[in-house]
C-alpha positions as protocol buffer text, in pm:
chain_id: "A"
residue {
  index: 1
  type: MET
  ca { x: -8898 y: -5696 z: -18955 }
}
residue {
  index: 2
  type: ALA
  ca { x: -9076 y: -5968 z: -19155 }
}
residue {
  index: 3
  type: GLU
  ca { x: -9281 y: -6063 z: -18845 }
}
residue {
  index: 4
  type: ARG
  ca { x: -9408 y: -5704 z: -18808 }
}
residue {
  index: 5
  type: ARG
  ca { x: -9466 y: -5659 z: -19181 }
}
residue {
  index: 6
  type: GLU
  ca { x: -9728 y: -5931 z: -19215 }
}
residue {
  index: 7
  type: PRO
  ca { x: -9971 y: -5789 z: -18950 }
}
residue {
  index: 8
  type: PHE
  ca { x: -9921 y: -5444 z: -19108 }
}
residue {
  index: 9
  type: ARG
  ca { x: -10018 y: -5582 z: -19449 }
}
residue {
  index: 10
  type: GLN
  ca { x: -10314 y: -5768 z: -19302 }
}
residue {
  index: 11
  type: ALA
  ca { x: -10446 y: -5452 z: -19136 }
}
residue {
  index: 12
  type: LEU
  ca { x: -10384 y: -5245 z: -19452 }
}
residue {
  index: 13
  type: VAL
  ca { x: -10570 y: -5491 z: -19674 }
}
residue {
  index: 14
  type: ASP
  ca { x: -10863 y: -5515 z: -19435 }
}
residue {
  index: 15
  type: LEU
  ca { x: -10897 y: -5140 z: -19398 }
}
residue {
  index: 16
  type: ARG
  ca { x: -10878 y: -5087 z: -19775 }
}
residue {
  index: 17
  type: ARG
  ca { x: -11146 y: -5353 z: -19824 }
}
residue {
  index: 18
  type: ARG
  ca { x: -11376 y: -5189 z: -19570 }
}
residue {
  index: 19
  type: LEU
  ca { x: -11329 y: -4850 z: -19729 }
}
residue {
  index: 20
  type: ARG
  ca { x: -11369 y: -4984 z: -20083 }
}
residue {
  index: 21
  type: GLU
  ca { x: -11691 y: -5170 z: -19996 }
}
residue {
  index: 22
  type: GLY
  ca { x: -11837 y: -4866 z: -19827 }
}
residue {
  index: 23
  type: ASP
  ca { x: -11843 y: -5028 z: -19479 }
}
residue {
  index: 24
  type: LEU
  ca { x: -11682 y: -4719 z: -19328 }
}
residue {
  index: 25
  type: ALA
  ca { x: -11899 y: -4413 z: -19397 }
}
residue {
  index: 26
  type: PRO
  ca { x: -11766 y: -4058 z: -19422 }
}
residue {
  index: 27
  type: GLY
  ca { x: -11721 y: -3911 z: -19076 }
}
residue {
  index: 28
  type: THR
  ca { x: -11657 y: -4250 z: -18912 }
}
residue {
  index: 29
  type: ARG
  ca { x: -11387 y: -4245 z: -18645 }
}
residue {
  index: 30
  type: ILE
  ca { x: -11153 y: -4546 z: -18666 }
}
residue {
  index: 31
  type: THR
  ca { x: -10954 y: -4655 z: -18363 }
}
residue {
  index: 32
  type: ALA
  ca { x: -10648 y: -4878 z: -18384 }
}
residue {
  index: 33
  type: LYS
  ca { x: -10762 y: -5061 z: -18069 }
}
residue {
  index: 34
  type: GLU
  ca { x: -11095 y: -5175 z: -18212 }
}
residue {
  index: 35
  type: ILE
  ca { x: -10949 y: -5274 z: -18550 }
}
residue {
  index: 36
  type: ALA
  ca { x: -10667 y: -5461 z: -18374 }
}
residue {
  index: 37
  type: GLU
  ca { x: -10917 y: -5652 z: -18156 }
}
residue {
  index: 38
  type: ALA
  ca { x: -11132 y: -5742 z: -18459 }
}
residue {
  index: 39
  type: LEU
  ca { x: -10829 y: -5872 z: -18650 }
}
residue {
  index: 40
  type: ARG
  ca { x: -10654 y: -6017 z: -18341 }
}
residue {
  index: 41
  type: LEU
  ca { x: -10347 y: -5805 z: -18402 }
}
residue {
  index: 42
  type: SER
  ca { x: -10128 y: -5578 z: -18193 }
}
residue {
  index: 43
  type: PRO
  ca { x: -10238 y: -5212 z: -18219 }
}
residue {
  index: 44
  type: THR
  ca { x: -9892 y: -5110 z: -18346 }
}
residue {
  index: 45
  type: PRO
  ca { x: -9919 y: -5249 z: -18703 }
}
residue {
  index: 46
  type: VAL
  ca { x: -10281 y: -5124 z: -18719 }
}
residue {
  index: 47
  type: ARG
  ca { x: -10165 y: -4772 z: -18633 }
}
residue {
  index: 48
  type: GLU
  ca { x: -9898 y: -4801 z: -18903 }
}
residue {
  index: 49
  type: ALA
  ca { x: -10165 y: -4903 z: -19157 }
}
residue {
  index: 50
  type: LEU
  ca { x: -10390 y: -4615 z: -19050 }
}
residue {
  index: 51
  type: SER
  ca { x: -10096 y: -4374 z: -19086 }
}
residue {
  index: 52
  type: ARG
  ca { x: -10019 y: -4509 z: -19435 }
}
residue {
  index: 53
  type: LEU
  ca { x: -10381 y: -4454 z: -19542 }
}
residue {
  index: 54
  type: ALA
  ca { x: -10376 y: -4103 z: -19394 }
}
residue {
  index: 55
  type: GLY
  ca { x: -10060 y: -4031 z: -19594 }
}
residue {
  index: 56
  type: GLU
  ca { x: -10242 y: -4142 z: -19909 }
}
residue {
  index: 57
  type: GLY
  ca { x: -10531 y: -3906 z: -19831 }
}
residue {
  index: 58
  type: VAL
  ca { x: -10776 y: -4192 z: -19787 }
}
residue {
  index: 59
  type: LEU
  ca { x: -10810 y: -4125 z: -19413 }
}
residue {
  index: 60
  type: GLU
  ca { x: -10781 y: -3803 z: -19216 }
}
residue {
  index: 61
  type: GLU
  ca { x: -10564 y: -3792 z: -18905 }
}
residue {
  index: 62
  type: ARG
  ca { x: -10677 y: -3545 z: -18640 }
}
residue {
  index: 63
  type: ARG
  ca { x: -10402 y: -3502 z: -18381 }
}
residue {
  index: 64
  type: GLY
  ca { x: -10518 y: -3613 z: -18041 }
}
residue {
  index: 65
  type: ASP
  ca { x: -10851 y: -3741 z: -18176 }
}
residue {
  index: 66
  type: GLY
  ca { x: -10758 y: -4030 z: -18404 }
}
residue {
  index: 67
  type: PHE
  ca { x: -10836 y: -4126 z: -18762 }
}
residue {
  index: 68
  type: PHE
  ca { x: -11151 y: -4048 z: -18956 }
}
residue {
  index: 69
  type: VAL
  ca { x: -11300 y: -4133 z: -19294 }
}
residue {
  index: 70
  type: PRO
  ca { x: -11303 y: -3790 z: -19462 }
}
residue {
  index: 71
  type: GLU
  ca { x: -11637 y: -3619 z: -19498 }
}
residue {
  index: 72
  type: LEU
  ca { x: -11720 y: -3525 z: -19856 }
}
residue {
  index: 73
  type: SER
  ca { x: -11888 y: -3207 z: -19974 }
}
residue {
  index: 74
  type: ALA
  ca { x: -12062 y: -3182 z: -20312 }
}
residue {
  index: 75
  type: ALA
  ca { x: -11748 y: -3003 z: -20440 }
}
residue {
  index: 76
  type: ASP
  ca { x: -11529 y: -3291 z: -20315 }
}
residue {
  index: 77
  type: ILE
  ca { x: -11749 y: -3550 z: -20484 }
}
residue {
  index: 78
  type: ALA
  ca { x: -11753 y: -3355 z: -20809 }
}
residue {
  index: 79
  type: ALA
  ca { x: -11372 y: -3331 z: -20799 }
}
residue {
  index: 80
  type: LEU
  ca { x: -11333 y: -3701 z: -20731 }
}
residue {
  index: 81
  type: TYR
  ca { x: -11557 y: -3796 z: -21022 }
}
residue {
  index: 82
  type: ARG
  ca { x: -11362 y: -3559 z: -21248 }
}
residue {
  index: 83
  type: LEU
  ca { x: -11033 y: -3714 z: -21136 }
}
residue {
  index: 84
  type: SER
  ca { x: -11171 y: -4064 z: -21196 }
}
residue {
  index: 85
  type: GLU
  ca { x: -11279 y: -3963 z: -21546 }
}
residue {
  index: 86
  type: GLN
  ca { x: -10948 y: -3801 z: -21634 }
}
residue {
  index: 87
  type: LEU
  ca { x: -10738 y: -4094 z: -21504 }
}
residue {
  index: 88
  type: LEU
  ca { x: -10947 y: -4344 z: -21696 }
}
residue {
  index: 89
  type: LEU
  ca { x: -10927 y: -4133 z: -22015 }
}
residue {
  index: 90
  type: MET
  ca { x: -10547 y: -4110 z: -21971 }
}
residue {
  index: 91
  type: SER
  ca { x: -10531 y: -4489 z: -21938 }
}
residue {
  index: 92
  type: GLN
  ca { x: -10719 y: -4526 z: -22268 }
}
residue {
  index: 93
  type: GLY
  ca { x: -10462 y: -4307 z: -22438 }
}
residue {
  index: 94
  type: ALA
  ca { x: -10177 y: -4545 z: -22345 }
}
residue {
  index: 95
  type: THR
  ca { x: -10012 y: -4776 z: -22593 }
}
residue {
  index: 96
  type: ARG
  ca { x: -10222 y: -5091 z: -22611 }
}
residue {
  index: 97
  type: SER
  ca { x: -9968 y: -5340 z: -22751 }
}
residue {
  index: 98
  type: SER
  ca { x: -9891 y: -5497 z: -22413 }
}
residue {
  index: 99
  type: HIS
  ca { x: -10244 y: -5489 z: -22276 }
}
residue {
  index: 100
  type: ARG
  ca { x: -10397 y: -5813 z: -22153 }
}
residue {
  index: 101
  type: ASP
  ca { x: -10737 y: -5897 z: -22298 }
}
residue {
  index: 102
  type: LEU
  ca { x: -11009 y: -5865 z: -22035 }
}
residue {
  index: 103
  type: ARG
  ca { x: -11253 y: -6151 z: -21996 }
}
residue {
  index: 104
  type: LEU
  ca { x: -11607 y: -6078 z: -21883 }
}
residue {
  index: 105
  type: SER
  ca { x: -11594 y: -6382 z: -21654 }
}
residue {
  index: 106
  type: GLU
  ca { x: -11311 y: -6215 z: -21458 }
}
residue {
  index: 107
  type: LEU
  ca { x: -11516 y: -5901 z: -21402 }
}
residue {
  index: 108
  type: MET
  ca { x: -11865 y: -6039 z: -21342 }
}
residue {
  index: 109
  type: THR
  ca { x: -11797 y: -6239 z: -21026 }
}
residue {
  index: 110
  type: ASP
  ca { x: -12118 y: -6126 z: -20855 }
}
residue {
  index: 111
  type: ASP
  ca { x: -12450 y: -5958 z: -20934 }
}
residue {
  index: 112
  type: ASP
  ca { x: -12355 y: -5617 z: -20792 }
}
residue {
  index: 113
  type: PRO
  ca { x: -12326 y: -5378 z: -21093 }
}
residue {
  index: 114
  type: ILE
  ca { x: -12132 y: -5122 z: -20888 }
}
residue {
  index: 115
  type: ARG
  ca { x: -11862 y: -5374 z: -20796 }
}
residue {
  index: 116
  type: CYS
  ca { x: -11848 y: -5504 z: -21158 }
}
residue {
  index: 117
  type: VAL
  ca { x: -11790 y: -5154 z: -21293 }
}
residue {
  index: 118
  type: GLU
  ca { x: -11531 y: -5080 z: -21026 }
}
residue {
  index: 119
  type: ARG
  ca { x: -11336 y: -5391 z: -21129 }
}
residue {
  index: 120
  type: LEU
  ca { x: -11369 y: -5299 z: -21497 }
}
residue {
  index: 121
  type: PHE
  ca { x: -11244 y: -4944 z: -21440 }
}
residue {
  index: 122
  type: LEU
  ca { x: -10953 y: -5062 z: -21228 }
}
residue {
  index: 123
  type: ALA
  ca { x: -10860 y: -5308 z: -21502 }
}
residue {
  index: 124
  type: TRP
  ca { x: -10863 y: -5025 z: -21754 }
}
residue {
  index: 125
  type: ALA
  ca { x: -10640 y: -4814 z: -21524 }
}
residue {
  index: 126
  type: VAL
  ca { x: -10402 y: -5109 z: -21492 }
}
residue {
  index: 127
  type: GLU
  ca { x: -10388 y: -5129 z: -21873 }
}
residue {
  index: 128
  type: SER
  ca { x: -10214 y: -4791 z: -21871 }
}
residue {
  index: 129
  type: GLY
  ca { x: -9899 y: -4960 z: -21749 }
}
residue {
  index: 130
  type: SER
  ca { x: -9831 y: -4651 z: -21540 }
}
residue {
  index: 131
  type: ARG
  ca { x: -9781 y: -4714 z: -21169 }
}
residue {
  index: 132
  type: VAL
  ca { x: -9859 y: -4347 z: -21097 }
}
residue {
  index: 133
  type: THR
  ca { x: -10189 y: -4368 z: -21286 }
}
residue {
  index: 134
  type: ILE
  ca { x: -10285 y: -4697 z: -21121 }
}
residue {
  index: 135
  type: GLU
  ca { x: -10211 y: -4579 z: -20766 }
}
residue {
  index: 136
  type: ALA
  ca { x: -10385 y: -4246 z: -20823 }
}
residue {
  index: 137
  type: TYR
  ca { x: -10690 y: -4425 z: -20961 }
}
residue {
  index: 138
  type: ARG
  ca { x: -10698 y: -4671 z: -20668 }
}
residue {
  index: 139
  type: THR
  ca { x: -10694 y: -4382 z: -20420 }
}
residue {
  index: 140
  type: VAL
  ca { x: -10971 y: -4196 z: -20601 }
}
residue {
  index: 141
  type: ALA
  ca { x: -11181 y: -4514 z: -20625 }
}
residue {
  index: 142
  type: VAL
  ca { x: -11148 y: -4582 z: -20254 }
}
residue {
  index: 143
  type: ARG
  ca { x: -11248 y: -4225 z: -20164 }
}
residue {
  index: 144
  type: LEU
  ca { x: -11548 y: -4250 z: -20397 }
}
residue {
  index: 145
  type: ALA
  ca { x: -11658 y: -4589 z: -20261 }
}
residue {
  index: 146
  type: PRO
  ca { x: -11915 y: -4465 z: -20005 }
}
residue {
  index: 147
  type: VAL
  ca { x: -12061 y: -4230 z: -20265 }
}
residue {
  index: 148
  type: ARG
  ca { x: -12086 y: -4502 z: -20525 }
}
residue {
  index: 149
  type: ARG
  ca { x: -12269 y: -4724 z: -20278 }
}
residue {
  index: 150
  type: ARG
  ca { x: -12542 y: -4460 z: -20265 }
}
residue {
  index: 151
  type: GLU
  ca { x: -12585 y: -4428 z: -20646 }
}
residue {
  index: 152
  type: VAL
  ca { x: -12843 y: -4708 z: -20623 }
}
residue {
  index: 153
  type: ASP
  ca { x: -13072 y: -4459 z: -20445 }
}
residue {
  index: 154
  type: LEU
  ca { x: -13067 y: -4222 z: -20740 }
}
residue {
  index: 155
  type: ILE
  ca { x: -13000 y: -4427 z: -21054 }
}
residue {
  index: 156
  type: ASP
  ca { x: -13241 y: -4706 z: -21138 }
}
residue {
  index: 157
  type: ASP
  ca { x: -13065 y: -4863 z: -21435 }
}
residue {
  index: 158
  type: LEU
  ca { x: -12721 y: -4941 z: -21286 }
}
residue {
  index: 159
  type: ALA
  ca { x: -12738 y: -5304 z: -21406 }
}
residue {
  index: 160
  type: GLN
  ca { x: -12806 y: -5204 z: -21766 }
}
residue {
  index: 161
  type: GLU
  ca { x: -12536 y: -4937 z: -21752 }
}
residue {
  index: 162
  type: ALA
  ca { x: -12287 y: -5196 z: -21619 }
}
residue {
  index: 163
  type: GLU
  ca { x: -12379 y: -5440 z: -21898 }
}
residue {
  index: 164
  type: GLY
  ca { x: -12307 y: -5176 z: -22160 }
}
residue {
  index: 165
  type: LEU
  ca { x: -11973 y: -5089 z: -22004 }
}
residue {
  index: 166
  type: LEU
  ca { x: -11872 y: -5452 z: -21961 }
}
residue {
  index: 167
  type: ARG
  ca { x: -11928 y: -5512 z: -22332 }
}
residue {
  index: 168
  type: LEU
  ca { x: -11644 y: -5261 z: -22389 }
}
residue {
  index: 169
  type: ALA
  ca { x: -11404 y: -5500 z: -22218 }
}
residue {
  index: 170
  type: ASP
  ca { x: -11377 y: -5655 z: -22568 }
}
residue {
  index: 171
  type: PRO
  ca { x: -11049 y: -5512 z: -22709 }
}
residue {
  index: 172
  type: ALA
  ca { x: -11218 y: -5470 z: -23047 }
}
residue {
  index: 173
  type: ARG
  ca { x: -11444 y: -5208 z: -22892 }
}
residue {
  index: 174
  type: HIS
  ca { x: -11182 y: -5004 z: -22708 }
}
residue {
  index: 175
  type: ARG
  ca { x: -11240 y: -4699 z: -22928 }
}
residue {
  index: 176
  type: ALA
  ca { x: -11586 y: -4662 z: -22777 }
}
residue {
  index: 177
  type: ARG
  ca { x: -11450 y: -4649 z: -22422 }
}
residue {
  index: 178
  type: PRO
  ca { x: -11368 y: -4275 z: -22394 }
}
residue {
  index: 179
  type: THR
  ca { x: -11723 y: -4176 z: -22483 }
}
residue {
  index: 180
  type: ALA
  ca { x: -11867 y: -4426 z: -22238 }
}
residue {
  index: 181
  type: ILE
  ca { x: -11630 y: -4311 z: -21960 }
}
residue {
  index: 182
  type: GLN
  ca { x: -11734 y: -3950 z: -22014 }
}
residue {
  index: 183
  type: ALA
  ca { x: -12106 y: -4036 z: -22019 }
}
residue {
  index: 184
  type: PHE
  ca { x: -12071 y: -4240 z: -21697 }
}
residue {
  index: 185
  type: HIS
  ca { x: -11901 y: -3960 z: -21505 }
}
residue {
  index: 186
  type: ARG
  ca { x: -12107 y: -3673 z: -21641 }
}
residue {
  index: 187
  type: ARG
  ca { x: -12425 y: -3847 z: -21545 }
}
residue {
  index: 188
  type: ARG
  ca { x: -12301 y: -3855 z: -21185 }
}
residue {
  index: 189
  type: ALA
  ca { x: -12174 y: -3497 z: -21199 }
}
residue {
  index: 190
  type: ALA
  ca { x: -12541 y: -3392 z: -21226 }
}
residue {
  index: 191
  type: LEU
  ca { x: -12616 y: -3575 z: -20902 }
}
residue {
  index: 192
  type: VAL
  ca { x: -12337 y: -3454 z: -20674 }
}
residue {
  index: 193
  type: GLU
  ca { x: -12558 y: -3238 z: -20451 }
}
residue {
  index: 194
  type: ARG
  ca { x: -12798 y: -3522 z: -20384 }
}
residue {
  index: 195
  type: LEU
  ca { x: -12514 y: -3772 z: -20334 }
}
residue {
  index: 196
  type: ALA
  ca { x: -12352 y: -3535 z: -20088 }
}
residue {
  index: 197
  type: ASP
  ca { x: -12675 y: -3526 z: -19886 }
}
residue {
  index: 198
  type: LEU
  ca { x: -12689 y: -3907 z: -19885 }
}
residue {
  index: 199
  type: VAL
  ca { x: -12335 y: -3954 z: -19751 }
}
residue {
  index: 200
  type: ARG
  ca { x: -12344 y: -3666 z: -19502 }
}
residue {
  index: 201
  type: PRO
  ca { x: -12269 y: -3807 z: -19154 }
}
residue {
  index: 202
  type: THR
  ca { x: -12549 y: -3819 z: -18899 }
}
residue {
  index: 203
  type: ARG
  ca { x: -12286 y: -3734 z: -18637 }
}
residue {
  index: 204
  type: ALA
  ca { x: -12051 y: -4002 z: -18656 }
}
residue {
  index: 205
  type: SER
  ca { x: -12008 y: -4329 z: -18488 }
}
residue {
  index: 206
  type: GLY
  ca { x: -11665 y: -4472 z: -18411 }
}
residue {
  index: 207
  type: ILE
  ca { x: -11534 y: -4820 z: -18459 }
}
């Protein structure tokens, strides 16, 4: 069992990373064979990883046709941003006595403002101490990843926005977080139609 578990975990981590980084666009067909060849694994643990992600709602399984990254309508994108907002607001309402102070150096590991904010928001979700909240937020963040990668086409001050949010990592400023979380998500709610156009598949490639 242990020998099979490690390849499964390797495939799961790699697929999550690709989805999180927007490497797999909505509509993309994913085959166990090609992933297995890229990772030098047997197709069996890759299929198990794909099934796990389908069970989480991150991938869509079409019987007889394989696994796909779900396509996202404007309504889907709006719902995902609302869920992200509500989960982060819930995490801010949690008891803070056991929360670990966040250091900017831990969050700003590269110059990409989208990745910096994703790490910050995940850290805030983790602060909730609720496994349910954390897992729900992770799933929403992965599903939003391809959309967030296209925000750069519509929002020209992402770096300044990220700097303002990262300043709220200071525990002394946690009371300002709910307002900032709401402003972040409502700004994007006004762009969902245009974001949906940007992530709409051009009749999908498979991998």
